mmCIF file of C-alpha atoms and ligand atoms in Angstrom:
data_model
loop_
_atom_site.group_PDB
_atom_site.id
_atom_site.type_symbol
_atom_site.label_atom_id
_atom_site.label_comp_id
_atom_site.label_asym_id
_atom_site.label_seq_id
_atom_site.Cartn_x
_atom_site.Cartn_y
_atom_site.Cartn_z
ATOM 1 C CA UNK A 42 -88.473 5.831 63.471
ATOM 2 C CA UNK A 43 -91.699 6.598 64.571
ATOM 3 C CA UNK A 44 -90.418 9.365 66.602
ATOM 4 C CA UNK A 45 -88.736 11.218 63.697
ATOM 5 C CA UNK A 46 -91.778 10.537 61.803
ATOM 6 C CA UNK A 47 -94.116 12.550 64.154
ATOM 7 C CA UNK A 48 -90.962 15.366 64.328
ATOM 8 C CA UNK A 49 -90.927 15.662 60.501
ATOM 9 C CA UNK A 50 -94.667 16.222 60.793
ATOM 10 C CA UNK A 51 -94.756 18.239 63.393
ATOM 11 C CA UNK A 52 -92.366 20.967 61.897
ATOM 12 C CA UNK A 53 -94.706 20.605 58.673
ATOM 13 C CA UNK A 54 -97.435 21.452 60.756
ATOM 14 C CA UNK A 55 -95.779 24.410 62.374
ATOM 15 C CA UNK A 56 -94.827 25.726 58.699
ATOM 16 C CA UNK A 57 -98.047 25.412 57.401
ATOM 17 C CA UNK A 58 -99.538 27.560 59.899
ATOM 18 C CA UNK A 59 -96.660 29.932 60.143
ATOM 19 C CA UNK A 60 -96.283 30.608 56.367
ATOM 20 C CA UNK A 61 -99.583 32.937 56.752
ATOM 21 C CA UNK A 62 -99.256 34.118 60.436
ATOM 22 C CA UNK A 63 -98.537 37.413 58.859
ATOM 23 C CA UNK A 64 -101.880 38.226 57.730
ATOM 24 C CA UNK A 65 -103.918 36.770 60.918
ATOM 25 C CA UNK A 66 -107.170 38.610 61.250
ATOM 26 C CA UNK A 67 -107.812 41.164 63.510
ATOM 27 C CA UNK A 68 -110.948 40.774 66.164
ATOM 28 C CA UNK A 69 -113.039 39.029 68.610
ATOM 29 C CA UNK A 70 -114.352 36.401 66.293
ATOM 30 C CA UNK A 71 -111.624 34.577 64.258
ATOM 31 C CA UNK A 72 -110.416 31.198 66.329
ATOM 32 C CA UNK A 73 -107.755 31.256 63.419
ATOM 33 C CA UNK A 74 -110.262 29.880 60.892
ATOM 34 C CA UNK A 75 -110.062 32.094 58.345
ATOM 35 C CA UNK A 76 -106.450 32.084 57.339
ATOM 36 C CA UNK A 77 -105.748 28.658 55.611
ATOM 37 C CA UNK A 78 -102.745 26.670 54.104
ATOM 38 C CA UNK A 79 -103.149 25.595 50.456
ATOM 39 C CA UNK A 80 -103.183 22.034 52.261
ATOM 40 C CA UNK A 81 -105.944 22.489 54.376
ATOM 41 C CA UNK A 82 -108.102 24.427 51.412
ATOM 42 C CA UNK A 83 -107.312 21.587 49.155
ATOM 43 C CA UNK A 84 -108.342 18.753 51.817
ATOM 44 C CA UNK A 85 -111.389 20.625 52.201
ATOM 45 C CA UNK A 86 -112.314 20.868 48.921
ATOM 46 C CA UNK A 87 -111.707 17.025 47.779
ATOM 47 C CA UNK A 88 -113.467 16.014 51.139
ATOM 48 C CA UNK A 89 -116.504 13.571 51.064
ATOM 49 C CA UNK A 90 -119.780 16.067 51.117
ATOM 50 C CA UNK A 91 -122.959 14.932 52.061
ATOM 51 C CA UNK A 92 -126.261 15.718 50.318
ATOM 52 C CA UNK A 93 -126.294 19.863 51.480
ATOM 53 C CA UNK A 94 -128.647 21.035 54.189
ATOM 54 C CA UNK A 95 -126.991 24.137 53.835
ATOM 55 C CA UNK A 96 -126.122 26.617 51.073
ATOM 56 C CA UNK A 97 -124.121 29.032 51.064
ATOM 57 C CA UNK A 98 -123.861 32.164 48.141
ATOM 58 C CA UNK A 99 -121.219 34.353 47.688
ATOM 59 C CA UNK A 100 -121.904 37.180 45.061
ATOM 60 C CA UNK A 101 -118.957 39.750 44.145
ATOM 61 C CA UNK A 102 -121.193 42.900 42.835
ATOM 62 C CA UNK A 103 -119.541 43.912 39.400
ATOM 63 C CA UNK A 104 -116.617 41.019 39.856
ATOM 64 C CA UNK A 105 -115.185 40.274 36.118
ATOM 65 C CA UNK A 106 -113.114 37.214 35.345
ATOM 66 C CA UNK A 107 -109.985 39.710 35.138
ATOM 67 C CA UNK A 108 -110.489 40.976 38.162
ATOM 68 C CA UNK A 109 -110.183 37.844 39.813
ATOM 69 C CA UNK A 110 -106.611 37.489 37.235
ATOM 70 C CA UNK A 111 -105.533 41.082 38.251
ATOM 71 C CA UNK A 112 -106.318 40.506 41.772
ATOM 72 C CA UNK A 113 -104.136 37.741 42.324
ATOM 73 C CA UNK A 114 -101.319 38.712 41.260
ATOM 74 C CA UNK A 115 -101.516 42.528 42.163
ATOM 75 C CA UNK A 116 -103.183 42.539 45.956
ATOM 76 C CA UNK A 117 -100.712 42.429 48.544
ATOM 77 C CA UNK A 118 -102.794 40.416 51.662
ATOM 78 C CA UNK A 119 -103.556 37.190 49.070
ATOM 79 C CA UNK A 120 -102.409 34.445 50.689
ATOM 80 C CA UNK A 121 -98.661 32.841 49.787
ATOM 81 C CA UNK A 122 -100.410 30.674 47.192
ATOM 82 C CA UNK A 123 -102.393 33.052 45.844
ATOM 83 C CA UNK A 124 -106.599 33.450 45.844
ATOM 84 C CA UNK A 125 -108.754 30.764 47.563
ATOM 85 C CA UNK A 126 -110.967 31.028 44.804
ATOM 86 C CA UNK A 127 -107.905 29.603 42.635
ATOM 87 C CA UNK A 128 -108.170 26.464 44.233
ATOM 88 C CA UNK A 129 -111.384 25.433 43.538
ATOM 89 C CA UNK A 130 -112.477 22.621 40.750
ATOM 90 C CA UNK A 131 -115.406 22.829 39.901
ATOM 91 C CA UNK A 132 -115.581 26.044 37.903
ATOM 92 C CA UNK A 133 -116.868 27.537 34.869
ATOM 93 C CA UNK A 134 -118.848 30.837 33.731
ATOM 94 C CA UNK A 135 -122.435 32.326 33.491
ATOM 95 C CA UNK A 136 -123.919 34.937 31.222
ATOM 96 C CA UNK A 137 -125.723 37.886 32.927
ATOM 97 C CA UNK A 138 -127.806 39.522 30.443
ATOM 98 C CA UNK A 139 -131.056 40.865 31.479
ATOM 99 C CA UNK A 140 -134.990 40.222 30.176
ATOM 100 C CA UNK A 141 -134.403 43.734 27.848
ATOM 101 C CA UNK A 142 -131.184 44.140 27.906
ATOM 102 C CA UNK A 143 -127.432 42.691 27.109
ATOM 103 C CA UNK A 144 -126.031 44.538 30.012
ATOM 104 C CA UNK A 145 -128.037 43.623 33.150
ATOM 105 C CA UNK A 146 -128.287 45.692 36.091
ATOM 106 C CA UNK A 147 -127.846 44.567 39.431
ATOM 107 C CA UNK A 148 -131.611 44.583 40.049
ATOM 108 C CA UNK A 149 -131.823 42.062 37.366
ATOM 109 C CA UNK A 150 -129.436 39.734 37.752
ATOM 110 C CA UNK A 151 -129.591 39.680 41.372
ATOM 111 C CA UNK A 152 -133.438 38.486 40.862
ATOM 112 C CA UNK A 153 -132.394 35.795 38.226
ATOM 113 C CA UNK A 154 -129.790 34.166 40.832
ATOM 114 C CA UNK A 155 -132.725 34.651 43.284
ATOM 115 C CA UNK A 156 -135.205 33.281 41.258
ATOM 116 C CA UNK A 157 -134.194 31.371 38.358
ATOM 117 C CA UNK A 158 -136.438 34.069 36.378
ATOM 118 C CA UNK A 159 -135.024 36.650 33.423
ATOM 119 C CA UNK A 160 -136.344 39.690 34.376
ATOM 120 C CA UNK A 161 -136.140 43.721 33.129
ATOM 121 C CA UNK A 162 -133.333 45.782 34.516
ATOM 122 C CA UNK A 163 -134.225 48.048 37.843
ATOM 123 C CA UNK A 164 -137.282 45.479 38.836
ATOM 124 C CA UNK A 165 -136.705 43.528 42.004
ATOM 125 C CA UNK A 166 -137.972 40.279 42.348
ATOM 126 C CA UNK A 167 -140.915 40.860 39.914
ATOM 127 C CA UNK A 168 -140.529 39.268 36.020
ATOM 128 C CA UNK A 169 -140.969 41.514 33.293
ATOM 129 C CA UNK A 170 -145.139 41.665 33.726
ATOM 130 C CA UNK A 171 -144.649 42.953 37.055
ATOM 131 C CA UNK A 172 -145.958 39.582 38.880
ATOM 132 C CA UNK A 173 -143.910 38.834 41.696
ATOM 133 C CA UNK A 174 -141.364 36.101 41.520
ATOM 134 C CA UNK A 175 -140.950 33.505 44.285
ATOM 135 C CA UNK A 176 -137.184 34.026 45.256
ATOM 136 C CA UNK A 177 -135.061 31.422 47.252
ATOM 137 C CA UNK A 178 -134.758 32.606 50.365
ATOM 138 C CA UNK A 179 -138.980 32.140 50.923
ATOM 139 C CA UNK A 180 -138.095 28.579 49.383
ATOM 140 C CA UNK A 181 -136.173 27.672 51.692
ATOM 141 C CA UNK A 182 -138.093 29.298 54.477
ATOM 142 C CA UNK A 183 -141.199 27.013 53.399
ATOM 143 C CA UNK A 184 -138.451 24.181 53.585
ATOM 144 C CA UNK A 185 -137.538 24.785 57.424
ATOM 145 C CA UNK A 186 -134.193 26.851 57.263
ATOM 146 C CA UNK A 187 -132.918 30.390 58.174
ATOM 147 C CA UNK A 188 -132.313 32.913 56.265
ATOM 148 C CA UNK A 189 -129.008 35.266 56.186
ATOM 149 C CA UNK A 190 -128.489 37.843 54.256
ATOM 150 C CA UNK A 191 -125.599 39.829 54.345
ATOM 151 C CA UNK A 192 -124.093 42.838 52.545
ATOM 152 C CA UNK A 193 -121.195 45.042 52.407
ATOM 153 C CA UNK A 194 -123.108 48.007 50.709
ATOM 154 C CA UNK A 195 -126.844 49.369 52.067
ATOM 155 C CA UNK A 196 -129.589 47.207 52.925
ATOM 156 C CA UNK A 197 -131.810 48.600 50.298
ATOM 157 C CA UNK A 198 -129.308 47.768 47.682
ATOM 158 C CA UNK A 199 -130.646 45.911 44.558
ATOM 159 C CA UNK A 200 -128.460 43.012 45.161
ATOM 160 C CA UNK A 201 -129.527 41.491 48.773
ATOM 161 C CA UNK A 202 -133.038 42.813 48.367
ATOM 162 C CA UNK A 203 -133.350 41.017 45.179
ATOM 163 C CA UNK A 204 -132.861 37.833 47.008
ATOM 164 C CA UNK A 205 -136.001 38.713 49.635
ATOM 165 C CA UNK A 206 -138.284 41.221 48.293
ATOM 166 C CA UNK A 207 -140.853 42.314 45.325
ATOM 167 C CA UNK A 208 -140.788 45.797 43.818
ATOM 168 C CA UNK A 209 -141.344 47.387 40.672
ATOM 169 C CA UNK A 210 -138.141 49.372 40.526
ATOM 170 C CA UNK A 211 -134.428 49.274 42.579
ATOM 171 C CA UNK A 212 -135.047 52.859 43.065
ATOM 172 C CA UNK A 213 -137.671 52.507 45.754
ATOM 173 C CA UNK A 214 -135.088 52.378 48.609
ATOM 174 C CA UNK A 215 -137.192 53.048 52.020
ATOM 175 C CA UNK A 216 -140.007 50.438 50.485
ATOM 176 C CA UNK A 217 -136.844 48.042 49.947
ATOM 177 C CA UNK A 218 -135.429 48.456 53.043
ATOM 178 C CA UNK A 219 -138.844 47.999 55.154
ATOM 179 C CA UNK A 220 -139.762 44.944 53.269
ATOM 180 C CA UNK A 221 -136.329 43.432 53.973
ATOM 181 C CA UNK A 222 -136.875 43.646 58.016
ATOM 182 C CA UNK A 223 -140.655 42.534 57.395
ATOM 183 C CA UNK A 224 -139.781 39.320 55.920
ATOM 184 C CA UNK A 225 -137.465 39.508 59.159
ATOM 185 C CA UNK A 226 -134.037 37.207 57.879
ATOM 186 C CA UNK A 227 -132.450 35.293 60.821
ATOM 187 C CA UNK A 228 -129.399 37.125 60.154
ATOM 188 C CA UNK A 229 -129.373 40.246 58.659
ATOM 189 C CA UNK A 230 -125.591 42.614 58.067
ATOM 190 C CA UNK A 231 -125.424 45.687 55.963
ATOM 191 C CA UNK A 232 -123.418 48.751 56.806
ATOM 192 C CA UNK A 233 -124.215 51.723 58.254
ATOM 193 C CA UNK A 234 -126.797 51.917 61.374
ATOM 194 C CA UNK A 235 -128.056 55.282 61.369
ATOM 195 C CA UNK A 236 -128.943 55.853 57.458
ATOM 196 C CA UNK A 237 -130.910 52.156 57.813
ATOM 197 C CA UNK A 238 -132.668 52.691 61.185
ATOM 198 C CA UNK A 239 -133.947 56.121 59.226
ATOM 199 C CA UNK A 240 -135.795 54.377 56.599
ATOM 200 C CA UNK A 241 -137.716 51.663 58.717
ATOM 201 C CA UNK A 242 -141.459 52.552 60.096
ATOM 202 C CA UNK A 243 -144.691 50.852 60.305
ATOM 203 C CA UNK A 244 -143.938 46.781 60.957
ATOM 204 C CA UNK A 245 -140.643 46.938 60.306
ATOM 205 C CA UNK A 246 -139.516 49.210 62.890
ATOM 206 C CA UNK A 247 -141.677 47.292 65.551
ATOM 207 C CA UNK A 248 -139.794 44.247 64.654
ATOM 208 C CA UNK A 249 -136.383 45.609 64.285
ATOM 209 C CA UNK A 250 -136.802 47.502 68.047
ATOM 210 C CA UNK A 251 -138.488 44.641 69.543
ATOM 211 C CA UNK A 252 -137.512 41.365 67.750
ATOM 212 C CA UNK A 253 -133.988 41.484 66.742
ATOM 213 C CA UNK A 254 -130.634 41.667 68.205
ATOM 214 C CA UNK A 255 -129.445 44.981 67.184
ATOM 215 C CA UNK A 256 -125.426 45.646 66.764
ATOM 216 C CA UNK A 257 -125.198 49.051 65.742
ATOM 217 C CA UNK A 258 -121.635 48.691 64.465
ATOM 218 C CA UNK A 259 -119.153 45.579 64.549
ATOM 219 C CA UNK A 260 -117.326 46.723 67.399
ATOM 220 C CA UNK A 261 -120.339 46.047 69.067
ATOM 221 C CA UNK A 262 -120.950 42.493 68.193
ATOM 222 C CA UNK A 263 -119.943 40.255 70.420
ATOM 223 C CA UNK A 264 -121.103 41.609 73.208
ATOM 224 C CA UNK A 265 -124.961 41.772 71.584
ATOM 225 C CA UNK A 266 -124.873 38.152 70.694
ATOM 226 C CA UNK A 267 -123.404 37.178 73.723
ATOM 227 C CA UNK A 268 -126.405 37.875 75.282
ATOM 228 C CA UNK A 269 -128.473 35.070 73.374
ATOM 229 C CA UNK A 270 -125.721 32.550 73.240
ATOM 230 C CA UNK A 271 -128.473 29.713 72.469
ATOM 231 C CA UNK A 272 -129.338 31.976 69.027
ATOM 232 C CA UNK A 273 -132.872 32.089 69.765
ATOM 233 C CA UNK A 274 -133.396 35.517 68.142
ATOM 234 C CA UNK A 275 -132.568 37.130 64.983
ATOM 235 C CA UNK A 276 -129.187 39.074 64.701
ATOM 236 C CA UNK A 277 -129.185 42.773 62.998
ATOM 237 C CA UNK A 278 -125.580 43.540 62.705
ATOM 238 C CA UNK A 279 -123.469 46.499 60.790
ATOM 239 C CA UNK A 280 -120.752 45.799 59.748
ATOM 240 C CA UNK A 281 -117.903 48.179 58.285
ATOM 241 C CA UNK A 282 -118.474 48.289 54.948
ATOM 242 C CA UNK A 283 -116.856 48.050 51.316
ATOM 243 C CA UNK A 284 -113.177 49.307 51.599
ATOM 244 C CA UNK A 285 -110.331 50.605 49.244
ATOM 245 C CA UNK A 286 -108.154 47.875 51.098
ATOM 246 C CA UNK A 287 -108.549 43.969 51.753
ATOM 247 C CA UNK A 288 -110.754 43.739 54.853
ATOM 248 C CA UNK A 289 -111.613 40.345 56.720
ATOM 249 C CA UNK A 290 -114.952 42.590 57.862
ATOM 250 C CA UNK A 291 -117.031 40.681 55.656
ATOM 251 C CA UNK A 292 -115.362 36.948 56.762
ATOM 252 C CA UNK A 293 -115.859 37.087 60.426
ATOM 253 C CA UNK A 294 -119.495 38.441 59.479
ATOM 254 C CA UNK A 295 -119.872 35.638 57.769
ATOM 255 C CA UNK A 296 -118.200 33.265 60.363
ATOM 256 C CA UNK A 297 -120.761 35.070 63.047
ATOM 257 C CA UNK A 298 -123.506 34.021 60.436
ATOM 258 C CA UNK A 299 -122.555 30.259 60.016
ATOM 259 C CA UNK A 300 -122.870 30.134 63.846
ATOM 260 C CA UNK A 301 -125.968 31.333 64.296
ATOM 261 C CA UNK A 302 -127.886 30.295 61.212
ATOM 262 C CA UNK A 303 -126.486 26.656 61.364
ATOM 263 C CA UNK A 304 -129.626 23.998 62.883
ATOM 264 C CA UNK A 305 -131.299 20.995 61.992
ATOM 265 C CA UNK A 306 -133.038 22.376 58.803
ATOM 266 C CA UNK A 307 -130.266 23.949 57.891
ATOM 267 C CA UNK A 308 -129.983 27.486 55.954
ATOM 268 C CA UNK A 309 -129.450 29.612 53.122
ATOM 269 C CA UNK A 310 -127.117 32.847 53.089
ATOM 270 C CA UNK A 311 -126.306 34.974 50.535
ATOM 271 C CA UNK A 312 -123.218 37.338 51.155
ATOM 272 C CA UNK A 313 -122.384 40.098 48.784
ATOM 273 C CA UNK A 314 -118.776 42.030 48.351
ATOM 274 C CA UNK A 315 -119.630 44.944 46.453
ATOM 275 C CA UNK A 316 -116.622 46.775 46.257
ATOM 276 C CA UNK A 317 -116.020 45.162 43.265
ATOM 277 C CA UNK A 318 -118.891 46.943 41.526
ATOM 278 C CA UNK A 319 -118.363 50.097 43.650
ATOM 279 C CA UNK A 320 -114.871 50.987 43.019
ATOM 280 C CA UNK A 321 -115.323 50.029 38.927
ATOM 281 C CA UNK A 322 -117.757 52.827 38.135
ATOM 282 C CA UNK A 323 -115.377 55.132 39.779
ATOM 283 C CA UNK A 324 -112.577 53.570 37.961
ATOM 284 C CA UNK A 325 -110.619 52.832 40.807
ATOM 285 C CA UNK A 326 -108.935 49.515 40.274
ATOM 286 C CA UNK A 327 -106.994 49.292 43.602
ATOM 287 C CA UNK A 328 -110.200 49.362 45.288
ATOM 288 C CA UNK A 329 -111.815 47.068 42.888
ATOM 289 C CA UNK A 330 -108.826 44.617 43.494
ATOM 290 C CA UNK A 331 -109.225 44.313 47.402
ATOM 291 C CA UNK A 332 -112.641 43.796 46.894
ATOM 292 C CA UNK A 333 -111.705 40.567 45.497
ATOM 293 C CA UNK A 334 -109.640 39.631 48.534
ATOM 294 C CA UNK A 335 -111.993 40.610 50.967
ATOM 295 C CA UNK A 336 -114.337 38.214 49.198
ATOM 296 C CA UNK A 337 -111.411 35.396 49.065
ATOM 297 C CA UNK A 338 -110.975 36.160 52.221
ATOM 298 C CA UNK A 339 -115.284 34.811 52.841
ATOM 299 C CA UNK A 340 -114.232 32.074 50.432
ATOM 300 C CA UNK A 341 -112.184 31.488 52.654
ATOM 301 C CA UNK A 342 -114.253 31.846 56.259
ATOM 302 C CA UNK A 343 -117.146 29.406 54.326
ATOM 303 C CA UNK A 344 -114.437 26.594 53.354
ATOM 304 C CA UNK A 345 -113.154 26.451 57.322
ATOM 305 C CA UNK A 346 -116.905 26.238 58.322
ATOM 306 C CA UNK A 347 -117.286 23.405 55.715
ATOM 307 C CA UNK A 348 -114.417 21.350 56.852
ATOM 308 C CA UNK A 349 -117.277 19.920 59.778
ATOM 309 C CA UNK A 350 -119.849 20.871 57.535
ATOM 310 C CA UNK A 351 -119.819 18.476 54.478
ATOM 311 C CA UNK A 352 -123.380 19.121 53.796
ATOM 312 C CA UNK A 353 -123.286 22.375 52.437
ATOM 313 C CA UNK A 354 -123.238 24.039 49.013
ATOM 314 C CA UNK A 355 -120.751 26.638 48.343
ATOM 315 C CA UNK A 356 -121.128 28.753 45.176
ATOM 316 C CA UNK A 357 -119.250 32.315 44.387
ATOM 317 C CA UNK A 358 -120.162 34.085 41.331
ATOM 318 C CA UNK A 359 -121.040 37.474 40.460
ATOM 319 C CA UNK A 360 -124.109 39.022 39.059
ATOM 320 C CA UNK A 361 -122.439 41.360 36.241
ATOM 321 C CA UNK A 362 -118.411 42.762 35.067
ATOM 322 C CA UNK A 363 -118.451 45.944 35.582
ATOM 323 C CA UNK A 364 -115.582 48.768 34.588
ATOM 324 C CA UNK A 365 -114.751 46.558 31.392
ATOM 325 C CA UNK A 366 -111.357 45.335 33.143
ATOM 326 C CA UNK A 367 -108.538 43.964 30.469
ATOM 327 C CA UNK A 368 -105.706 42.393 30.756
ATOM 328 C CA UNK A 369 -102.542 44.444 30.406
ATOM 329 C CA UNK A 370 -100.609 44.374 27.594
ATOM 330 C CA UNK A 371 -97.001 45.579 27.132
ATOM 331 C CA UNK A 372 -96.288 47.935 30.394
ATOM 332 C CA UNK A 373 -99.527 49.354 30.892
ATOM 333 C CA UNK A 374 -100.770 50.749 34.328
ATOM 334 C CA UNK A 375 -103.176 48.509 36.302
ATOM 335 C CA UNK A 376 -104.663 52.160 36.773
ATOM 336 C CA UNK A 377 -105.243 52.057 32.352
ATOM 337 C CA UNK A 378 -107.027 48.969 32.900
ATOM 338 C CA UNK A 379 -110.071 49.860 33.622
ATOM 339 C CA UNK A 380 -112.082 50.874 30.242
ATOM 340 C CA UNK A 381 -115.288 51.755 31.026
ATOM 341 C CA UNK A 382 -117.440 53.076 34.191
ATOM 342 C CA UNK A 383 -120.356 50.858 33.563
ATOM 343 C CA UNK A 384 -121.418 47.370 33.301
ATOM 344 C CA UNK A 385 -120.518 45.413 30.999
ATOM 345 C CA UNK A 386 -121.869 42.044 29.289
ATOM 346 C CA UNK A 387 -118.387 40.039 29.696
ATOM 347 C CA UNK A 388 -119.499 36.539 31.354
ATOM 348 C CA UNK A 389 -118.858 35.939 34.830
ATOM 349 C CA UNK A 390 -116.958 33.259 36.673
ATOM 350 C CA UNK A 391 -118.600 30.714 38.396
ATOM 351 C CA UNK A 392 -117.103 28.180 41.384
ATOM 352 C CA UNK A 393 -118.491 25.160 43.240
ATOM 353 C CA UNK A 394 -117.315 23.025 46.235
ATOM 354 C CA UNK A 395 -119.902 20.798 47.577
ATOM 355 C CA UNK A 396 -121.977 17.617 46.673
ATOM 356 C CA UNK A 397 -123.478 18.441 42.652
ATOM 357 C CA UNK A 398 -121.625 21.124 42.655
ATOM 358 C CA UNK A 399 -119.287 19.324 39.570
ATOM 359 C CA UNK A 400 -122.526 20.557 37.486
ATOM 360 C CA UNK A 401 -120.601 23.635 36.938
ATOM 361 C CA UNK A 402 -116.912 22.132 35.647
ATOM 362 C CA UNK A 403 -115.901 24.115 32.111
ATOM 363 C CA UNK A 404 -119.563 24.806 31.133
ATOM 364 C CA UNK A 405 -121.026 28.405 30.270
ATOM 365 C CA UNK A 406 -124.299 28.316 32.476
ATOM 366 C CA UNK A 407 -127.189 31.331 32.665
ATOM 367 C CA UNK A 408 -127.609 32.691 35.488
ATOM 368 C CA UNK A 409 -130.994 31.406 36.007
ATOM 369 C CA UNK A 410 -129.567 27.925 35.791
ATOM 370 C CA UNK A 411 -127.391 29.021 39.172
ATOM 371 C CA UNK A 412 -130.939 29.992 40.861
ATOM 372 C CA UNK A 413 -132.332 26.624 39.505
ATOM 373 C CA UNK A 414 -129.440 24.649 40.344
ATOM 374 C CA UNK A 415 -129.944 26.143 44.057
ATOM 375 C CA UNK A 416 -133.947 25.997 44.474
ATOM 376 C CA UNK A 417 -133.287 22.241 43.739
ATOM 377 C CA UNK A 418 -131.053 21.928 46.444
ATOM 378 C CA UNK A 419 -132.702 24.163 48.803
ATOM 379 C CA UNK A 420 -136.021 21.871 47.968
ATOM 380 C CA UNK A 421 -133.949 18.683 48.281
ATOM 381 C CA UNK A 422 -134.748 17.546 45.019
HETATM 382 ZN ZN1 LIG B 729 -123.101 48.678 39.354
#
C-alpha cells in the first residue's frame, strides 16, 4: 500500500515538474528555481512567514491592470496556469496621481513608493518645496541592510533613482547616475555598460573602478562574482535589457541579487521591468505584453527564494498605466488596444505575499501608503 502510495506520488512529482520543462531558463544561474508548478507557487504563498527581515519590490514601469488581463491570456511563455501574479491573495489597487498633477510621471510616483511623500512630476526624491525626501533604501541602510537596486532600463532612469537619490528634475541624467554609484547600493543592475561608465566622474568613478565588482554584460557574470564567493563587495552588473519578447534576464538578476544581498540584517531591493512603460508610448502592445512575463517571470524567481525565506515582504505594483490599454471588445486587434501613447491616471494593481502583507486584500491604497506600509517594515515597527 505504502509502496503504491509513494509511486502515485512520485509520478505526480514527475508531472509537476515536467508540465513546464518546456520553458526552462536559459543560463548559468537558474538551479531550476524559477520555473514553478501552480502547487509549489500556491504552497509558497499560504506558507507560515515570519516577521520580514527582508523586502523585496517589484515595480512594472507603465504596467496597467489590463495589461496584466491581456498578458495572460495573449503571451505565449506564461506558464500552463497562467501568470504567477494570478495566484497571489492578497491584492488590491493604488492610485498614482502626482503632487500637481492627475497623471504622474515616473519621477513622481517612483519618489512616493520611495518615500511615502506626494511630490511634483519630473522631481526625484525632493517634495514639491524642493527639500529632499528621506527615501527607503537610506532607511533601511540606517537599519543594517543592503541595498539592491536593479533595472531593466538606464541607471539614470527616474524610476530606480527615485528610490536612492535627490534632484530637482528627472532630466539631470549624468547628476542621477553619479549620485546612484555614490550612495554605492550593494547590488546595483541596469543595462548597458558603456553609455553608464560614460556618465560617472569625480567619487563615483573612483568607487565604481575600485570598489565594486564590475560585470560589463551578463554573459560575464558568473565568472566576476565567482571571484568573491563570500559577497564581501558590491556587485555592478548589466544586464540585457527590456525586450520585445519574454526574457528570464531580469529573474536570474534577481536570483543573483537574493544571493548576495541576503545576511543577518537583511535587505531591501527594488527591481523594475520597464518594458511595460517602454513599449506603451510606442504603442507596441506585443512588447508591452512580454514585459509582463518577464516580470512574472521575477515574481516568480522572488517566490522560489521565499520558499526558505519566510521572512520577507514581497510586493509588485506599478508606479503609473501607461498607453491607456482596454479591453477588447467584439474582434478587435490586441494591436487597436492600445489608445493612447502617454500615461494615464487608471489605478494600478497591487499584490502581497508575506507577513502584513493581507493589508492590501480588495482595498484602493495611495501609493504613499505602499512606501509607508514598507518604511514600517523596513524600521521593524
Ligand atoms: Zn513613461
Amino acid at each position: 500500500m505504502k509502496k503504491l502510495l509513494a509511486l502515485i506520488l512520485s509520478i505526480i512529482l514527475i508531472f509537476t515538474f515536467t508540465s513546464c520543462g518546456n520553458i526552462e531558463p536559459e543560463g548559468w544561474y537558474t538551479e531550476g528555481e524559477i520555473v514553478l508548478s501552480k502547487r509549489q507557487v500556491q504552497k509558497i504563498i499560504d506558507q507560515e512567514f515570519t516577521t520580514p527581515k527582508n523586502v523585496i519590490l517589484i515595480i512594472g514601469d507603465g504596467m496597467g491592470p489590463n495589461d496584466i488581463t491581456l498578458a495572460q491570456e495573449n503571451v505565449t511563455g506564461v506558464y500552463d496556469f497562467g501568470l504567477v501574479l494570478n495566484q497571489i491573495k492578497n491584492t488590491g489597487f493604488a492610485t498614482t496621481h502626482s503632487a500637481n498633477a492627475d497623471v504622474t510621471d515616473s519621477a513622481a510616483s517612483g519618489t512616493a513608493l520611495a518615500t511615502g511623500v506626494k511630490t511634483n512630476n519630473d522631481y526625484i526624491g525632493k517634495d514639491p518645496d524642493g527639500n529632499d525626501l528621506k527615501n527607503v533604501a537610506e532607511i533601511a541602510r540606517e537599519q543594517g541592510k543592503r541595498i539592491g537596486i536593479i533595472t531593466d532600463e538606464d541607471l539614470s532612469g527616474a524610476t530606480p533613482t527615485a528610490f536612492v537619490v535627490h534632484n530637482i528634475s528627472r532630466e539631470n541624467s549624468k547628476e542621477l547616475a553619479n549620485a546612484m554609484v555614490t550612495f554605492k547600493p550593494d547590488v546595483l543592475m541596469c543595462k548597458d555598460y558603456t553609455s553608464t561608465s560614460a556618465l560617472l566622474e569625480g567619487d563615483a568613478r573612483k568607487i565604481f573602478d575600485n570598489e565594486y565588482l564590475v560585470a560589463k554584460d551578463f554573459k560575464r557574470f558568473k565568472e566576476t562574482l565567482d571571484t568573491d564567493p563570500e559577497c564581501k563587495k558590491a556587485f555592478f552588473g548589466f544586464l540585457e535589457g527590456f525586450s520585445t519578447v519574454p526574457s528570464y534576464n531580469l529573474a536570474q538578476c534577481a536570483q543573483v541579487a537574493f544571493k548576495r544581498l541576503k545576511n543577518d540584517k537583511g535587505f531591501f531591493l527594488m527591481i523594475e521591468s520597464s518594458g511595460t512603460d517602454k513599449f506603451g508610448h510606442k504603442n507596441n502592445i506585443n512588447g508591452k505584453l512580454s514585459s509582463v512575463v518577464t516580470l512574472d517571470r521575477t515574481v516568480a524567481a522572488a517566490l522560489a527564494f521565499m520558499k526558505n525565506n519566510p521572512d520577507t515582504l514581497l510586493i509588485i505594483t506599478s508606479d503609473h498605466e501607461t498607453g491607456g490599454v482596454k479591453l477588447p471588445e467584439g474582434d478587435e486587434k490586441l494591436t487597436d488596444l492600445l489608445t493612447v501613447t502617454s500615461h494615464t491616471d487608471t489605478p494600478v494593481r497591487v499584490f502581497a505575499v508575506g507577513k502584513g502583507s493581507e493589508y492590501f486584500k480588495d482595498k484602493t491604497v495611495d501609493n504613499t501608503d505602499i512606501a509607508k506600509f514598507i518604511i514600517k517594515t523596513v524600521k521593524g515597527e
